Structure formats: structure tokens, C-alpha cells
mmCIF file of C-alpha atoms in Angstrom:
data_model
loop_
_atom_site.group_PDB
_atom_site.id
_atom_site.type_symbol
_atom_site.label_atom_id
_atom_site.label_comp_id
_atom_site.label_asym_id
_atom_site.label_seq_id
_atom_site.Cartn_x
_atom_site.Cartn_y
_atom_site.Cartn_z
ATOM 1 C CA MET A 1 11.669 -0.314 1.945
ATOM 2 C CA LEU A 2 10.171 2.301 -0.330
ATOM 3 C CA ILE A 3 12.366 5.391 -0.644
ATOM 4 C CA ARG A 4 10.228 7.387 -3.063
ATOM 5 C CA PHE A 5 7.715 7.011 -5.875
ATOM 6 C CA GLY A 6 6.781 9.351 -8.712
ATOM 7 C CA ALA A 7 4.263 9.472 -11.557
ATOM 8 C CA THR A 8 3.367 11.726 -14.478
ATOM 9 C CA ASN A 9 0.261 11.749 -16.712
ATOM 10 C CA TYR A 10 -1.765 9.125 -14.861
ATOM 11 C CA ARG A 11 -5.471 9.747 -14.246
ATOM 12 C CA SER A 12 -5.693 13.168 -12.545
ATOM 13 C CA ILE A 13 -1.896 13.379 -12.218
ATOM 14 C CA ARG A 14 -0.790 15.576 -15.120
ATOM 15 C CA GLU A 15 2.504 17.108 -13.990
ATOM 16 C CA PRO A 16 5.122 15.063 -12.097
ATOM 17 C CA VAL A 17 4.301 14.233 -8.477
ATOM 18 C CA GLU A 18 6.576 12.491 -5.987
ATOM 19 C CA LEU A 19 5.895 10.911 -2.609
ATOM 20 C CA SER A 20 8.980 10.412 -0.464
ATOM 21 C CA MET A 21 9.430 8.167 2.571
ATOM 22 C CA VAL A 22 12.689 9.893 3.543
ATOM 23 C CA ALA A 23 12.545 11.187 7.111
ATOM 24 C CA ILE A 24 13.114 14.849 7.840
ATOM 25 C CA ASP A 25 13.145 14.342 11.603
ATOM 26 C CA GLN A 26 15.590 11.452 11.931
ATOM 27 C CA ASP A 27 16.108 11.636 15.688
ATOM 28 C CA ARG A 28 13.194 9.359 16.607
ATOM 29 C CA ASP A 29 12.652 5.616 16.882
ATOM 30 C CA GLU A 30 10.167 5.476 13.998
ATOM 31 C CA ALA A 31 12.752 6.598 11.440
ATOM 32 C CA ARG A 32 14.765 3.625 10.146
ATOM 33 C CA PRO A 33 18.398 4.470 9.259
ATOM 34 C CA ILE A 34 19.707 3.126 5.927
ATOM 35 C CA PRO A 35 23.465 3.836 6.071
ATOM 36 C CA LEU A 36 24.253 3.129 2.402
ATOM 37 C CA ILE A 37 21.817 5.762 1.178
ATOM 38 C CA GLY A 38 22.636 8.166 3.988
ATOM 39 C CA GLU A 39 18.978 8.626 4.956
ATOM 40 C CA SER A 40 16.373 7.299 7.363
ATOM 41 C CA LEU A 41 13.083 5.977 6.001
ATOM 42 C CA LEU A 42 9.580 6.256 7.424
ATOM 43 C CA PRO A 43 7.122 3.445 8.100
ATOM 44 C CA LEU A 44 4.066 5.634 7.422
ATOM 45 C CA ALA A 45 2.777 8.160 4.922
ATOM 46 C CA ALA A 46 -0.723 9.654 4.974
ATOM 47 C CA VAL A 47 -2.303 11.509 2.049
ATOM 48 C CA TYR A 48 -4.994 14.081 2.894
ATOM 49 C CA GLY A 49 -7.070 16.347 0.690
ATOM 50 C CA PRO A 50 -10.593 17.184 -0.482
ATOM 51 C CA ASN A 51 -12.751 14.748 -2.424
ATOM 52 C CA ALA A 52 -11.781 14.511 -6.122
ATOM 53 C CA SER A 53 -8.366 16.042 -5.422
ATOM 54 C CA GLY A 54 -6.521 12.889 -6.502
ATOM 55 C CA LYS A 55 -5.574 11.186 -3.218
ATOM 56 C CA SER A 56 -6.648 7.776 -4.480
ATOM 57 C CA ASN A 57 -4.815 8.269 -7.775
ATOM 58 C CA VAL A 58 -1.473 8.709 -6.003
ATOM 59 C CA VAL A 59 -1.925 5.277 -4.410
ATOM 60 C CA ALA A 60 -3.364 3.817 -7.624
ATOM 61 C CA ALA A 61 -0.342 4.925 -9.665
ATOM 62 C CA LEU A 62 2.015 2.886 -7.487
ATOM 63 C CA SER A 63 -0.359 -0.064 -7.641
ATOM 64 C CA TRP A 64 -0.475 0.260 -11.453
ATOM 65 C CA LEU A 65 3.304 0.011 -11.674
ATOM 66 C CA ARG A 66 3.350 -3.099 -9.487
ATOM 67 C CA ASP A 67 0.639 -4.743 -11.604
ATOM 68 C CA ALA A 68 2.400 -3.761 -14.816
ATOM 69 C CA VAL A 69 5.575 -5.594 -13.823
ATOM 70 C CA GLY A 70 3.578 -8.612 -12.692
ATOM 71 C CA SER A 71 1.334 -8.956 -15.732
ATOM 72 C CA SER A 72 2.672 -7.230 -18.865
ATOM 73 C CA LEU A 73 4.172 -10.473 -20.193
ATOM 74 C CA ARG A 74 0.805 -12.207 -19.955
ATOM 75 C CA ILE A 75 -1.843 -9.644 -20.821
ATOM 76 C CA TRP A 76 -0.316 -6.671 -22.657
ATOM 77 C CA GLU A 77 -0.676 -8.231 -26.107
ATOM 78 C CA ASP A 78 -2.861 -5.656 -27.874
ATOM 79 C CA VAL A 79 -2.632 -2.478 -25.818
ATOM 80 C CA ILE A 80 -0.891 -1.048 -22.759
ATOM 81 C CA PRO A 81 -3.655 -0.175 -20.266
ATOM 82 C CA THR A 82 -2.474 3.351 -19.487
ATOM 83 C CA GLU A 83 -4.876 5.920 -18.065
ATOM 84 C CA PRO A 84 -3.470 9.297 -19.095
ATOM 85 C CA PHE A 85 -4.820 12.664 -17.978
ATOM 86 C CA ALA A 86 -8.040 13.185 -19.936
ATOM 87 C CA PHE A 87 -7.634 16.865 -20.855
ATOM 88 C CA GLY A 88 -5.266 18.889 -22.998
ATOM 89 C CA ASP A 89 -2.362 16.919 -24.423
ATOM 90 C CA GLY A 90 -2.675 14.192 -21.780
ATOM 91 C CA PRO A 91 -4.123 11.491 -24.095
ATOM 92 C CA SER A 92 -1.392 12.056 -26.686
ATOM 93 C CA SER A 93 1.476 12.164 -24.181
ATOM 94 C CA THR A 94 3.403 9.352 -22.555
ATOM 95 C CA SER A 95 2.926 8.299 -18.929
ATOM 96 C CA GLU A 96 5.973 8.034 -16.671
ATOM 97 C CA PHE A 97 6.594 6.181 -13.419
ATOM 98 C CA GLY A 98 9.603 5.907 -11.153
ATOM 99 C CA ILE A 99 10.269 4.042 -7.934
ATOM 100 C CA GLU A 100 13.236 3.726 -5.587
ATOM 101 C CA LEU A 101 13.517 0.877 -3.086
ATOM 102 C CA ALA A 102 16.086 0.067 -0.407
ATOM 103 C CA ILE A 103 16.830 -3.654 -0.575
ATOM 104 C CA ARG A 104 19.281 -5.042 1.979
ATOM 105 C CA GLY A 105 20.445 -1.461 2.422
ATOM 106 C CA VAL A 106 21.155 -0.868 -1.295
ATOM 107 C CA ARG A 107 19.176 1.663 -3.317
ATOM 108 C CA PHE A 108 17.443 0.382 -6.470
ATOM 109 C CA GLU A 109 15.778 2.638 -9.038
ATOM 110 C CA TYR A 110 13.277 1.655 -11.742
ATOM 111 C CA LEU A 111 12.058 4.081 -14.422
ATOM 112 C CA LEU A 112 9.321 3.516 -16.988
ATOM 113 C CA GLU A 113 7.795 5.563 -19.821
ATOM 114 C CA VAL A 114 4.899 4.172 -21.883
ATOM 115 C CA ASP A 115 2.033 5.089 -24.157
ATOM 116 C CA ARG A 116 -0.816 2.812 -25.216
ATOM 117 C CA GLU A 117 1.198 1.211 -28.007
ATOM 118 C CA HIS A 118 4.824 1.169 -26.878
ATOM 119 C CA VAL A 119 7.249 0.890 -24.010
ATOM 120 C CA VAL A 120 9.217 4.024 -24.813
ATOM 121 C CA TYR A 121 11.848 3.744 -22.084
ATOM 122 C CA GLU A 122 12.646 1.417 -19.197
ATOM 123 C CA GLY A 123 15.613 1.220 -16.878
ATOM 124 C CA LEU A 124 16.660 -0.607 -13.717
ATOM 125 C CA PHE A 125 19.642 0.698 -11.741
ATOM 126 C CA HIS A 126 21.258 0.068 -8.387
ATOM 127 C CA TYR A 127 23.706 2.032 -6.242
ATOM 128 C CA PRO A 128 26.320 -0.215 -4.644
ATOM 129 C CA GLU A 129 28.749 1.951 -2.714
ATOM 130 C CA LYS A 130 26.431 4.886 -3.573
ATOM 131 C CA LYS A 131 27.473 4.843 -7.242
ATOM 132 C CA ARG A 132 24.808 4.375 -9.911
ATOM 133 C CA ARG A 133 25.190 1.195 -11.977
ATOM 134 C CA ARG A 134 22.934 0.060 -14.764
ATOM 135 C CA ILE A 135 21.353 -3.387 -14.494
ATOM 136 C CA PHE A 136 19.493 -2.905 -17.765
ATOM 137 C CA GLU A 137 18.270 -0.022 -19.886
ATOM 138 C CA ARG A 138 15.822 -0.218 -22.742
ATOM 139 C CA GLU A 139 14.775 2.269 -25.444
ATOM 140 C CA GLY A 140 12.140 0.848 -27.721
ATOM 141 C CA LEU A 141 13.349 -2.658 -28.568
ATOM 142 C CA GLU A 142 17.021 -1.920 -27.891
ATOM 143 C CA LEU A 143 18.206 -3.436 -24.611
ATOM 144 C CA LYS A 144 21.518 -2.749 -22.873
ATOM 145 C CA LEU A 145 22.703 -4.946 -20.000
ATOM 146 C CA GLN A 146 25.260 -4.444 -17.265
ATOM 147 C CA ARG A 147 28.486 -6.269 -18.064
ATOM 148 C CA GLY A 148 28.462 -9.692 -16.470
ATOM 149 C CA LEU A 149 24.702 -10.194 -16.670
ATOM 150 C CA GLY A 150 24.715 -12.314 -19.787
ATOM 151 C CA ASN A 151 22.151 -14.651 -18.270
ATOM 152 C CA LEU A 152 19.594 -11.912 -18.958
ATOM 153 C CA SER A 153 20.340 -11.891 -22.686
ATOM 154 C CA GLY A 154 17.315 -14.102 -23.341
ATOM 155 C CA THR A 155 15.187 -11.089 -22.432
ATOM 156 C CA ARG A 156 15.821 -9.623 -25.901
ATOM 157 C CA GLU A 157 14.241 -12.605 -27.652
ATOM 158 C CA LEU A 158 10.979 -12.278 -25.727
ATOM 159 C CA MET A 159 10.637 -8.497 -25.785
ATOM 160 C CA THR A 160 7.797 -6.922 -27.754
ATOM 161 C CA PRO A 161 6.865 -3.237 -28.088
ATOM 162 C CA ARG A 162 4.258 -3.744 -25.348
ATOM 163 C CA THR A 163 6.078 -6.039 -22.913
ATOM 164 C CA LEU A 164 8.181 -4.778 -20.036
ATOM 165 C CA ALA A 165 11.757 -6.013 -20.032
ATOM 166 C CA LEU A 166 11.532 -6.326 -16.252
ATOM 167 C CA SER A 167 8.546 -8.691 -16.547
ATOM 168 C CA ILE A 168 10.691 -10.918 -18.762
ATOM 169 C CA ALA A 169 14.005 -10.536 -16.946
ATOM 170 C CA ARG A 170 12.508 -11.616 -13.624
ATOM 171 C CA ARG A 171 11.993 -15.072 -15.140
ATOM 172 C CA PHE A 172 15.747 -15.565 -15.320
ATOM 173 C CA ASP A 173 17.944 -16.461 -12.373
ATOM 174 C CA GLU A 174 19.563 -13.080 -11.739
ATOM 175 C CA PRO A 175 19.587 -12.007 -8.059
ATOM 176 C CA LEU A 176 19.712 -8.264 -8.778
ATOM 177 C CA VAL A 177 16.497 -8.486 -10.804
ATOM 178 C CA SER A 178 14.717 -11.090 -8.700
ATOM 179 C CA GLU A 179 15.378 -9.215 -5.445
ATOM 180 C CA PHE A 180 13.973 -6.002 -6.859
ATOM 181 C CA THR A 181 10.882 -7.559 -8.437
ATOM 182 C CA ARG A 182 10.184 -9.611 -5.315
ATOM 183 C CA GLU A 183 10.153 -6.423 -3.267
ATOM 184 C CA LEU A 184 7.994 -4.567 -5.785
ATOM 185 C CA LEU A 185 5.470 -7.367 -6.254
ATOM 186 C CA SER A 186 5.131 -7.857 -2.491
ATOM 187 C CA ILE A 187 3.288 -4.520 -2.278
ATOM 188 C CA GLN A 188 -0.302 -5.111 -1.158
ATOM 189 C CA ASN A 189 -3.076 -2.738 -2.223
ATOM 190 C CA LEU A 190 -5.992 -3.108 0.167
ATOM 191 C CA GLY A 191 -7.963 -0.182 -1.182
ATOM 192 C CA HIS A 192 -11.226 0.590 0.580
ATOM 193 C CA VAL A 193 -12.246 -2.900 1.740
ATOM 194 C CA PRO A 194 -15.596 -3.593 0.028
ATOM 195 C CA ARG A 195 -18.218 -5.393 2.062
ATOM 196 C CA ARG A 196 -18.714 -8.045 -0.563
ATOM 197 C CA ARG A 197 -15.136 -9.264 -0.070
ATOM 198 C CA ILE A 198 -15.631 -10.164 3.550
ATOM 199 C CA SER A 199 -17.748 -13.200 4.375
ATOM 200 C CA GLY A 200 -17.937 -16.226 6.609
ATOM 201 C CA GLY A 201 -17.538 -18.493 3.593
ATOM 202 C CA LEU A 202 -13.995 -17.345 2.793
ATOM 203 C CA ARG A 203 -14.960 -15.967 -0.614
ATOM 204 C CA GLY A 204 -13.050 -12.735 -0.141
ATOM 205 C CA SER A 205 -9.343 -12.499 -0.908
ATOM 206 C CA TYR A 206 -8.635 -10.631 2.348
ATOM 207 C CA SER A 207 -10.508 -13.241 4.396
ATOM 208 C CA ARG A 208 -8.566 -16.041 2.711
ATOM 209 C CA SER A 209 -5.300 -14.309 3.603
ATOM 210 C CA THR A 210 -6.359 -14.010 7.238
ATOM 211 C CA PHE A 211 -7.707 -17.565 7.208
ATOM 212 C CA ARG A 212 -4.241 -18.934 6.434
ATOM 213 C CA TRP A 213 -2.865 -17.345 9.617
ATOM 214 C CA PHE A 214 -5.561 -18.856 11.818
ATOM 215 C CA GLU A 215 -5.135 -22.312 10.276
ATOM 216 C CA GLY A 216 -1.637 -22.665 11.707
ATOM 217 C CA PRO A 217 -0.656 -24.203 15.063
ATOM 218 C CA ASN A 218 -1.395 -22.315 18.249
ATOM 219 C CA ASP A 219 1.861 -22.948 20.089
ATOM 220 C CA GLN A 220 4.347 -20.629 18.385
ATOM 221 C CA LEU A 221 5.910 -17.481 19.829
ATOM 222 C CA SER A 222 3.691 -14.405 19.728
ATOM 223 C CA LEU A 223 4.673 -11.110 18.155
ATOM 224 C CA PHE A 224 2.535 -9.303 20.686
ATOM 225 C CA THR A 225 0.006 -10.027 23.381
ATOM 226 C CA ASP A 226 -3.379 -8.420 23.943
ATOM 227 C CA ARG A 227 -2.022 -5.045 25.044
ATOM 228 C CA ASP A 228 1.729 -5.423 25.308
ATOM 229 C CA PHE A 229 4.223 -5.603 22.485
ATOM 230 C CA SER A 230 7.221 -7.870 22.154
ATOM 231 C CA ASP A 231 9.914 -8.317 19.516
ATOM 232 C CA ARG A 232 9.315 -12.014 18.950
ATOM 233 C CA VAL A 233 9.521 -13.722 15.576
ATOM 234 C CA ILE A 234 6.540 -13.021 13.301
ATOM 235 C CA GLY A 235 4.444 -15.827 11.874
ATOM 236 C CA SER A 236 1.891 -17.738 13.958
ATOM 237 C CA ARG A 237 -1.785 -18.241 14.662
ATOM 238 C CA GLN A 238 -1.257 -16.819 18.125
ATOM 239 C CA GLN A 239 -0.084 -13.552 16.643
ATOM 240 C CA ALA A 240 -3.170 -13.321 14.439
ATOM 241 C CA LEU A 241 -5.354 -13.953 17.458
ATOM 242 C CA ALA A 242 -3.449 -11.333 19.470
ATOM 243 C CA LEU A 243 -4.035 -8.768 16.733
ATOM 244 C CA LEU A 244 -7.741 -9.635 16.664
ATOM 245 C CA ARG A 245 -7.996 -9.266 20.444
ATOM 246 C CA LEU A 246 -6.131 -5.986 20.247
ATOM 247 C CA ALA A 247 -9.287 -4.385 18.818
ATOM 248 C CA ASP A 248 -11.163 -5.127 22.074
ATOM 249 C CA LEU A 249 -14.127 -6.609 20.197
ATOM 250 C CA GLY A 250 -14.971 -9.137 22.876
ATOM 251 C CA ILE A 251 -13.672 -12.002 20.739
ATOM 252 C CA GLU A 252 -11.888 -14.838 22.506
ATOM 253 C CA ASP A 253 -10.971 -17.174 19.654
ATOM 254 C CA VAL A 254 -11.511 -18.080 15.999
ATOM 255 C CA ILE A 255 -13.107 -21.384 15.025
ATOM 256 C CA ILE A 256 -12.535 -22.810 11.548
ATOM 257 C CA ASP A 257 -14.512 -25.931 10.704
ATOM 258 C CA ASN A 258 -16.560 -27.576 7.956
ATOM 259 C CA GLU A 259 -20.215 -26.952 7.178
ATOM 260 C CA GLU A 260 -22.556 -28.790 4.818
ATOM 261 C CA VAL A 261 -24.412 -26.413 2.488
ATOM 262 C CA SER A 262 -27.399 -27.390 0.316
ATOM 263 C CA TYR A 263 -27.559 -25.768 -3.123
ATOM 264 C CA PRO A 264 -30.641 -25.281 -5.380
ATOM 265 C CA ASP A 265 -29.629 -28.254 -7.535
ATOM 266 C CA SER A 266 -30.015 -30.435 -4.411
ATOM 267 C CA GLU A 267 -26.289 -30.968 -4.231
ATOM 268 C CA VAL A 268 -24.785 -30.842 -0.752
ATOM 269 C CA ARG A 269 -21.267 -29.504 -0.516
ATOM 270 C CA THR A 270 -18.842 -29.199 2.355
ATOM 271 C CA VAL A 271 -17.324 -25.750 2.765
ATOM 272 C CA ARG A 272 -14.922 -24.222 5.243
ATOM 273 C CA ARG A 273 -16.533 -21.863 7.753
ATOM 274 C CA ILE A 274 -15.166 -19.153 10.022
ATOM 275 C CA ARG A 275 -16.804 -18.303 13.336
ATOM 276 C CA LEU A 276 -15.660 -15.816 15.938
ATOM 277 C CA LEU A 277 -16.010 -16.927 19.546
ATOM 278 C CA HIS A 278 -17.461 -14.187 21.773
ATOM 279 C CA LYS A 279 -16.962 -14.466 25.500
ATOM 280 C CA THR A 280 -19.196 -13.143 28.277
ATOM 281 C CA PRO A 281 -18.805 -13.692 32.024
ATOM 282 C CA GLU A 282 -21.326 -16.548 31.765
ATOM 283 C CA GLU A 283 -20.545 -18.289 28.467
ATOM 284 C CA SER A 284 -18.800 -18.288 25.093
ATOM 285 C CA VAL A 285 -20.858 -18.259 21.891
ATOM 286 C CA PRO A 286 -19.552 -18.575 18.288
ATOM 287 C CA PHE A 287 -20.961 -16.235 15.609
ATOM 288 C CA ASP A 288 -20.607 -16.616 11.856
ATOM 289 C CA LEU A 289 -18.311 -13.968 10.443
ATOM 290 C CA ASN A 290 -21.031 -12.703 8.095
ATOM 291 C CA VAL A 291 -23.241 -11.593 11.009
ATOM 292 C CA GLU A 292 -20.499 -9.554 12.642
ATOM 293 C CA SER A 293 -20.434 -5.777 12.385
ATOM 294 C CA GLU A 294 -18.747 -4.216 9.357
ATOM 295 C CA GLY A 295 -15.987 -2.863 11.588
ATOM 296 C CA THR A 296 -15.255 -6.303 13.044
ATOM 297 C CA LYS A 297 -15.228 -7.934 9.591
ATOM 298 C CA THR A 298 -12.919 -5.268 8.226
ATOM 299 C CA TRP A 299 -10.451 -5.587 11.113
ATOM 300 C CA PHE A 300 -10.519 -9.372 10.784
ATOM 301 C CA ALA A 301 -9.864 -9.178 7.045
ATOM 302 C CA LEU A 302 -6.865 -6.890 7.544
ATOM 303 C CA ILE A 303 -5.096 -9.240 9.953
ATOM 304 C CA GLY A 304 -3.602 -11.435 7.218
ATOM 305 C CA PRO A 305 -2.269 -8.634 4.997
ATOM 306 C CA VAL A 306 -0.927 -6.659 7.972
ATOM 307 C CA LEU A 307 0.877 -9.627 9.553
ATOM 308 C CA THR A 308 2.262 -10.609 6.146
ATOM 309 C CA ALA A 309 3.678 -7.104 5.696
ATOM 310 C CA LEU A 310 5.172 -7.125 9.197
ATOM 311 C CA ARG A 311 6.788 -10.503 8.574
ATOM 312 C CA GLN A 312 8.217 -9.568 5.164
ATOM 313 C CA GLY A 313 8.980 -5.917 5.839
ATOM 314 C CA SER A 314 6.815 -5.032 2.831
ATOM 315 C CA LEU A 315 4.520 -2.160 1.866
ATOM 316 C CA ILE A 316 0.735 -1.871 2.233
ATOM 317 C CA LEU A 317 -1.334 0.670 0.274
ATOM 318 C CA PHE A 318 -4.678 1.500 1.870
ATOM 319 C CA ASP A 319 -7.154 3.841 0.197
ATOM 320 C CA GLU A 320 -9.766 5.455 2.479
ATOM 321 C CA LEU A 321 -8.538 4.085 5.766
ATOM 322 C CA ASP A 322 -11.195 6.041 7.674
ATOM 323 C CA ALA A 323 -14.005 4.535 5.572
ATOM 324 C CA SER A 324 -13.022 1.041 6.666
ATOM 325 C CA LEU A 325 -11.995 1.376 10.310
ATOM 326 C CA HIS A 326 -13.088 3.173 13.463
ATOM 327 C CA PRO A 327 -10.625 5.970 14.354
ATOM 328 C CA THR A 328 -9.492 4.038 17.430
ATOM 329 C CA LEU A 329 -8.552 1.012 15.321
ATOM 330 C CA SER A 330 -6.943 3.192 12.663
ATOM 331 C CA ALA A 331 -4.769 4.780 15.353
ATOM 332 C CA GLU A 332 -3.878 1.325 16.677
ATOM 333 C CA LEU A 333 -2.796 0.261 13.196
ATOM 334 C CA LEU A 334 -0.539 3.317 12.951
ATOM 335 C CA ARG A 335 1.042 2.494 16.305
ATOM 336 C CA ILE A 336 1.800 -1.057 15.153
ATOM 337 C CA PHE A 337 3.699 0.225 12.105
ATOM 338 C CA HIS A 338 5.431 2.972 14.088
ATOM 339 C CA ASN A 339 6.705 0.741 16.882
ATOM 340 C CA PRO A 340 10.048 -0.971 16.059
ATOM 341 C CA ALA A 341 9.082 -3.803 18.430
ATOM 342 C CA THR A 342 5.963 -4.736 16.442
ATOM 343 C CA ASN A 343 7.491 -3.715 13.126
ATOM 344 C CA PRO A 344 11.067 -5.018 13.341
ATOM 345 C CA HIS A 345 11.590 -5.476 9.584
ATOM 346 C CA GLY A 346 10.574 -2.008 8.392
ATOM 347 C CA ALA A 347 7.117 -2.676 6.944
ATOM 348 C CA GLN A 348 5.468 0.457 5.574
ATOM 349 C CA LEU A 349 1.898 1.736 5.297
ATOM 350 C CA ILE A 350 0.757 4.414 2.848
ATOM 351 C CA PHE A 351 -2.879 5.442 3.214
ATOM 352 C CA THR A 352 -5.387 8.105 2.230
ATOM 353 C CA SER A 353 -7.838 9.527 4.729
ATOM 354 C CA HIS A 354 -10.196 12.345 5.714
ATOM 355 C CA ASP A 355 -9.905 11.488 9.422
ATOM 356 C CA THR A 356 -8.094 14.465 10.899
ATOM 357 C CA SER A 357 -7.847 12.804 14.329
ATOM 358 C CA LEU A 358 -5.117 10.556 12.897
ATOM 359 C CA LEU A 359 -2.937 13.627 12.409
ATOM 360 C CA ASN A 360 -2.389 13.505 16.175
ATOM 361 C CA HIS A 361 -0.539 10.205 15.631
ATOM 362 C CA LEU A 362 1.614 11.358 12.712
ATOM 363 C CA ASN A 363 4.796 13.346 12.432
ATOM 364 C CA ARG A 364 5.016 16.323 10.078
ATOM 365 C CA ASP A 365 7.130 14.395 7.552
ATOM 366 C CA GLU A 366 4.522 11.602 7.344
ATOM 367 C CA VAL A 367 1.728 13.799 5.953
ATOM 368 C CA TRP A 368 1.107 14.655 2.292
ATOM 369 C CA LEU A 369 -1.559 16.937 0.833
ATOM 370 C CA THR A 370 -3.372 16.815 -2.496
ATOM 371 C CA GLU A 371 -5.011 19.767 -4.180
ATOM 372 C CA LYS A 372 -7.173 19.959 -7.302
ATOM 373 C CA GLN A 373 -5.839 22.629 -9.633
ATOM 374 C CA ALA A 374 -7.822 24.784 -12.059
ATOM 375 C CA ASP A 375 -7.288 22.363 -14.966
ATOM 376 C CA GLY A 376 -8.530 19.412 -12.880
ATOM 377 C CA SER A 377 -5.081 17.987 -12.283
ATOM 378 C CA THR A 378 -3.622 16.866 -8.953
ATOM 379 C CA ARG A 379 -0.902 18.662 -7.042
ATOM 380 C CA LEU A 380 0.843 16.641 -4.317
ATOM 381 C CA GLY A 381 2.875 18.413 -1.667
ATOM 382 C CA ALA A 382 4.664 17.494 1.550
ATOM 383 C CA LEU A 383 3.178 19.046 4.665
ATOM 384 C CA ALA A 384 6.668 19.188 6.195
ATOM 385 C CA ASP A 385 7.635 21.907 3.727
ATOM 386 C CA PHE A 386 4.270 23.454 2.939
ATOM 387 C CA ALA A 387 4.404 26.404 0.545
ATOM 388 C CA GLY A 388 8.140 26.728 1.126
ATOM 389 C CA GLU A 389 7.709 27.417 4.845
ATOM 390 C CA ARG A 390 9.035 24.730 7.160
ATOM 391 C CA VAL A 391 6.246 23.425 9.392
ATOM 392 C CA ARG A 392 7.323 23.357 13.034
ATOM 393 C CA LYS A 393 7.981 19.945 14.534
ATOM 394 C CA SER A 394 5.742 20.856 17.480
ATOM 395 C CA GLN A 395 2.837 22.044 15.317
ATOM 396 C CA ASN A 396 -0.628 20.747 16.239
ATOM 397 C CA LEU A 397 -1.296 19.204 12.838
ATOM 398 C CA GLU A 398 -4.998 18.444 13.282
ATOM 399 C CA ASN A 399 -5.853 21.925 14.536
ATOM 400 C CA ALA A 400 -3.791 23.617 11.812
ATOM 401 C CA TYR A 401 -5.306 21.424 9.084
ATOM 402 C CA LEU A 402 -8.904 22.075 10.174
ATOM 403 C CA HIS A 403 -8.245 25.814 10.233
ATOM 404 C CA GLY A 404 -7.021 25.743 6.631
ATOM 405 C CA ARG A 405 -3.410 26.384 7.593
ATOM 406 C CA PHE A 406 -2.207 23.943 4.942
ATOM 407 C CA GLY A 407 -5.015 24.306 2.401
ATOM 408 C CA ALA A 408 -6.185 20.854 1.223
ATOM 409 C CA LEU A 409 -9.733 21.599 2.438
ATOM 410 C CA PRO A 410 -12.826 21.625 0.198
ATOM 411 C CA GLN A 411 -13.934 25.093 -0.898
ATOM 412 C CA VAL A 412 -17.646 25.064 -0.127
ATOM 413 C CA ASP A 413 -19.801 27.623 -1.981
ATOM 414 C CA GLN A 414 -23.541 27.305 -1.317
ATOM 415 C CA THR A 415 -24.619 30.093 -3.691
ATOM 416 C CA ASP A 416 -25.881 27.818 -6.488
ATOM 417 C CA LEU A 417 -27.685 25.539 -4.046
ATOM 418 C CA LEU A 418 -29.406 28.412 -2.260
ATOM 419 C CA ARG A 419 -30.435 29.927 -5.607
ATOM 420 C CA ALA A 420 -31.837 26.596 -6.818
ATOM 421 C CA LEU A 421 -33.874 26.311 -3.623
ATOM 422 C CA GLY A 422 -35.290 29.794 -4.198
ATOM 423 C CA LEU A 423 -33.745 31.125 -1.007
ATOM 424 C CA ILE A 424 -31.793 33.862 -2.774
ATOM 425 C CA GLY A 425 -32.331 35.763 -6.026
#
């Protein structure tokens, strides 16, 4: 599980920001105790704030770090694709990232500092018995390894100024490294689901992920039924169908079959096709996925990533949750991650949103606020400790937010518009 993540000098993030999944209110079922770190972790974090305040960049920074570890060995040959803050000394300064994960109850920490030409610093640590121990630490091209990890020594031979040591080390058979990178690379970034990714022809990556769940047999144990939850084992077609039915879209089943398609060159090809079976009191009729409403297609596309996260206990990043789902479905998604019965392995969801109604489904320590500062940079703060004043556990978060109690609202000034329209002098 994610403990915390931080970034400096990335896009609109100029000064250090940190998002923590550590629970403040630990006396509730949603908070997952991790005895070795002495804390409980949260399954949800929501980031709110005005447009252009940097909400998306907080999520994007974590996604950048995941992609960096997965791809630096293959594609960072000429330049490191950093995106530093565009003003002041941002372009000439290094970018820094840090992440802490709880893996089998043990805290792991990974730190990275880069510019466009060099990996300046990199370190991976773990905390067995709560004491910090170095797995590896790298400054420039100098690499230090924990004693007893000689099987990682081949990392030195493959390192370049623009290749992450972690990208190389994960190729070797070292459990400490492979466990950490597996957890990091399992993070899914759904973003705002674009319409072009969702189709009946399985061209979209989200649809393909969902497709794999519906291809399986229909006789395995279900994680949950239409309206009731159970703590069964995750991983079957029936569970995917139950999650689809949960949205109350009038869909009875999913049909996957072959269809012959004629192309302009007169060639006829056989492609896989998805149809959703709608049931009425009189009959059942299948509809191609591409004629369904955008809300139905979005919910369908999310089934695969969500069930994968629930099965693995992994993290999902979701930018603009409210732009993709109806508030009712968004609230249902939050309940699935909150409920230990439907989320037995500690999967986590971090999302950005403008939908204040979702605040009614969140605890004070699950809400984060972004603010655009005078220099254009992003400030990220925890609602639970807003402006140094502890927010009450019983606070009506939606009402307080809409009344500007926590800031993070757009400052609307119509003076220039009214003047341009000739309505004022």
C-alpha cells in the first residue's frame, strides 16, 4: 500500500508537496493497520481545487515516477523527459520524487533526483524492524549496495548517466528489489477516460482489460452480488458481471463473439465484438458497446482495472473522476474501496474531482486541497489540518467547502468581462 508520495519541481509543482495515505482517524474499519510502521493506511484520497491549480499534476507526478522506473532502461538514451516548473529557476533546477510503500507490512522508501541530462541521486531503502537499511544508493555513476546483495553488482555495468539503477536492478533476481518494483509498476493511471478509448471493437486499453475478465468461466465464486457484498476470493467473470450490474444500467449479461467486418480493400476480417444484453420484462436485446451511453461505456471500461486493483491490492490513479462517472456511480466506487469486504487486500484509489457531493462519502483525512499561488505554482495541503486548525471529525465537508471554509475555490472576478461587454465603464 502507498504510505506517502512527494514531488518537487514537476510541472506546476515548484516547492515540495507531499500526499500522505496515513490515517488520522484510525478507529474506523476503512483504516488498515500496518503494525510494523505503527500507522493505519487509507484506501482513498481525493484531491480538490480550482481549475489550473495543479490537481492533475499531483497525480501525474506519481505516474511519471512509475513510468520512469518501467522505461528508463529502454527509452532514456538521449534525454531524461523531466517537466520542471517553467518559471524562475525551475528549468535549471533538478526535479525530485519520493515514494514510500508498505509491502508485506514492511516500509520501503525510494528517492530520486534528476535533471534532463543526469540521474543526480537515487536510493532504495527498507525498514525491517523499523530500522532504515539501504538496499542501494547511487550518486552519479557511483553505486553502493547493501552487504549481501552481490547479485545486484551487474547493475553497475549497465548504468549510464540517464538510466535509473532501479530499472536495471529489477532485472536481477533480488526479492527486495523485485517486490518493490512490482508494487510500484502495478499502479494504474486511468486519467480522464477519453471516449476514443472505449469501443465495441476492443480497441481501447481499458476495454481490453475488462474484456479479459468477461472471457473467463462463469462458475467461479463471486466477490459480490448485485447489491450485497461478500468477502469471497477475487477473480472471475461473475464478479465482473456483478460489478456491471451494480450500476443498475439494465444490463443482464455481456456477450463476446466474432463478427466479420469488410474493409475498403475488400478484405473481410474476423474481429472480436462486445455486446451488452439489456433485459426488459418482455425480452432481452443485445446492443453493441459503441452505441451505449458514455456513462455506461465508462463504467464498463473501469471494471477490469478496478477488479485487478482489488485482486492485487494495488493503487489506481484517476484524474477527473466526476468527468467520467455520474455522481451515484462515483459514490459506489468509493464504497467499494472503503468496504473491507469488497476490498480485502487494501487496494487504494487516488482521484481528483470537482464533485463536492463526494465529500459526503469521505473522511476528513481522505481529502486534499490544491491552490494556485501567485507565482503559478501549486500548493497541496491536507484538509484534516487546514491552515494549522484541526478540522472537526464531524464537520460537514461539502457544506464547508462550498462556503469557502477551506479555500480551494476559484476566485471569480467579472470586472474585465463586464467592461469588455460595455456594461461598465
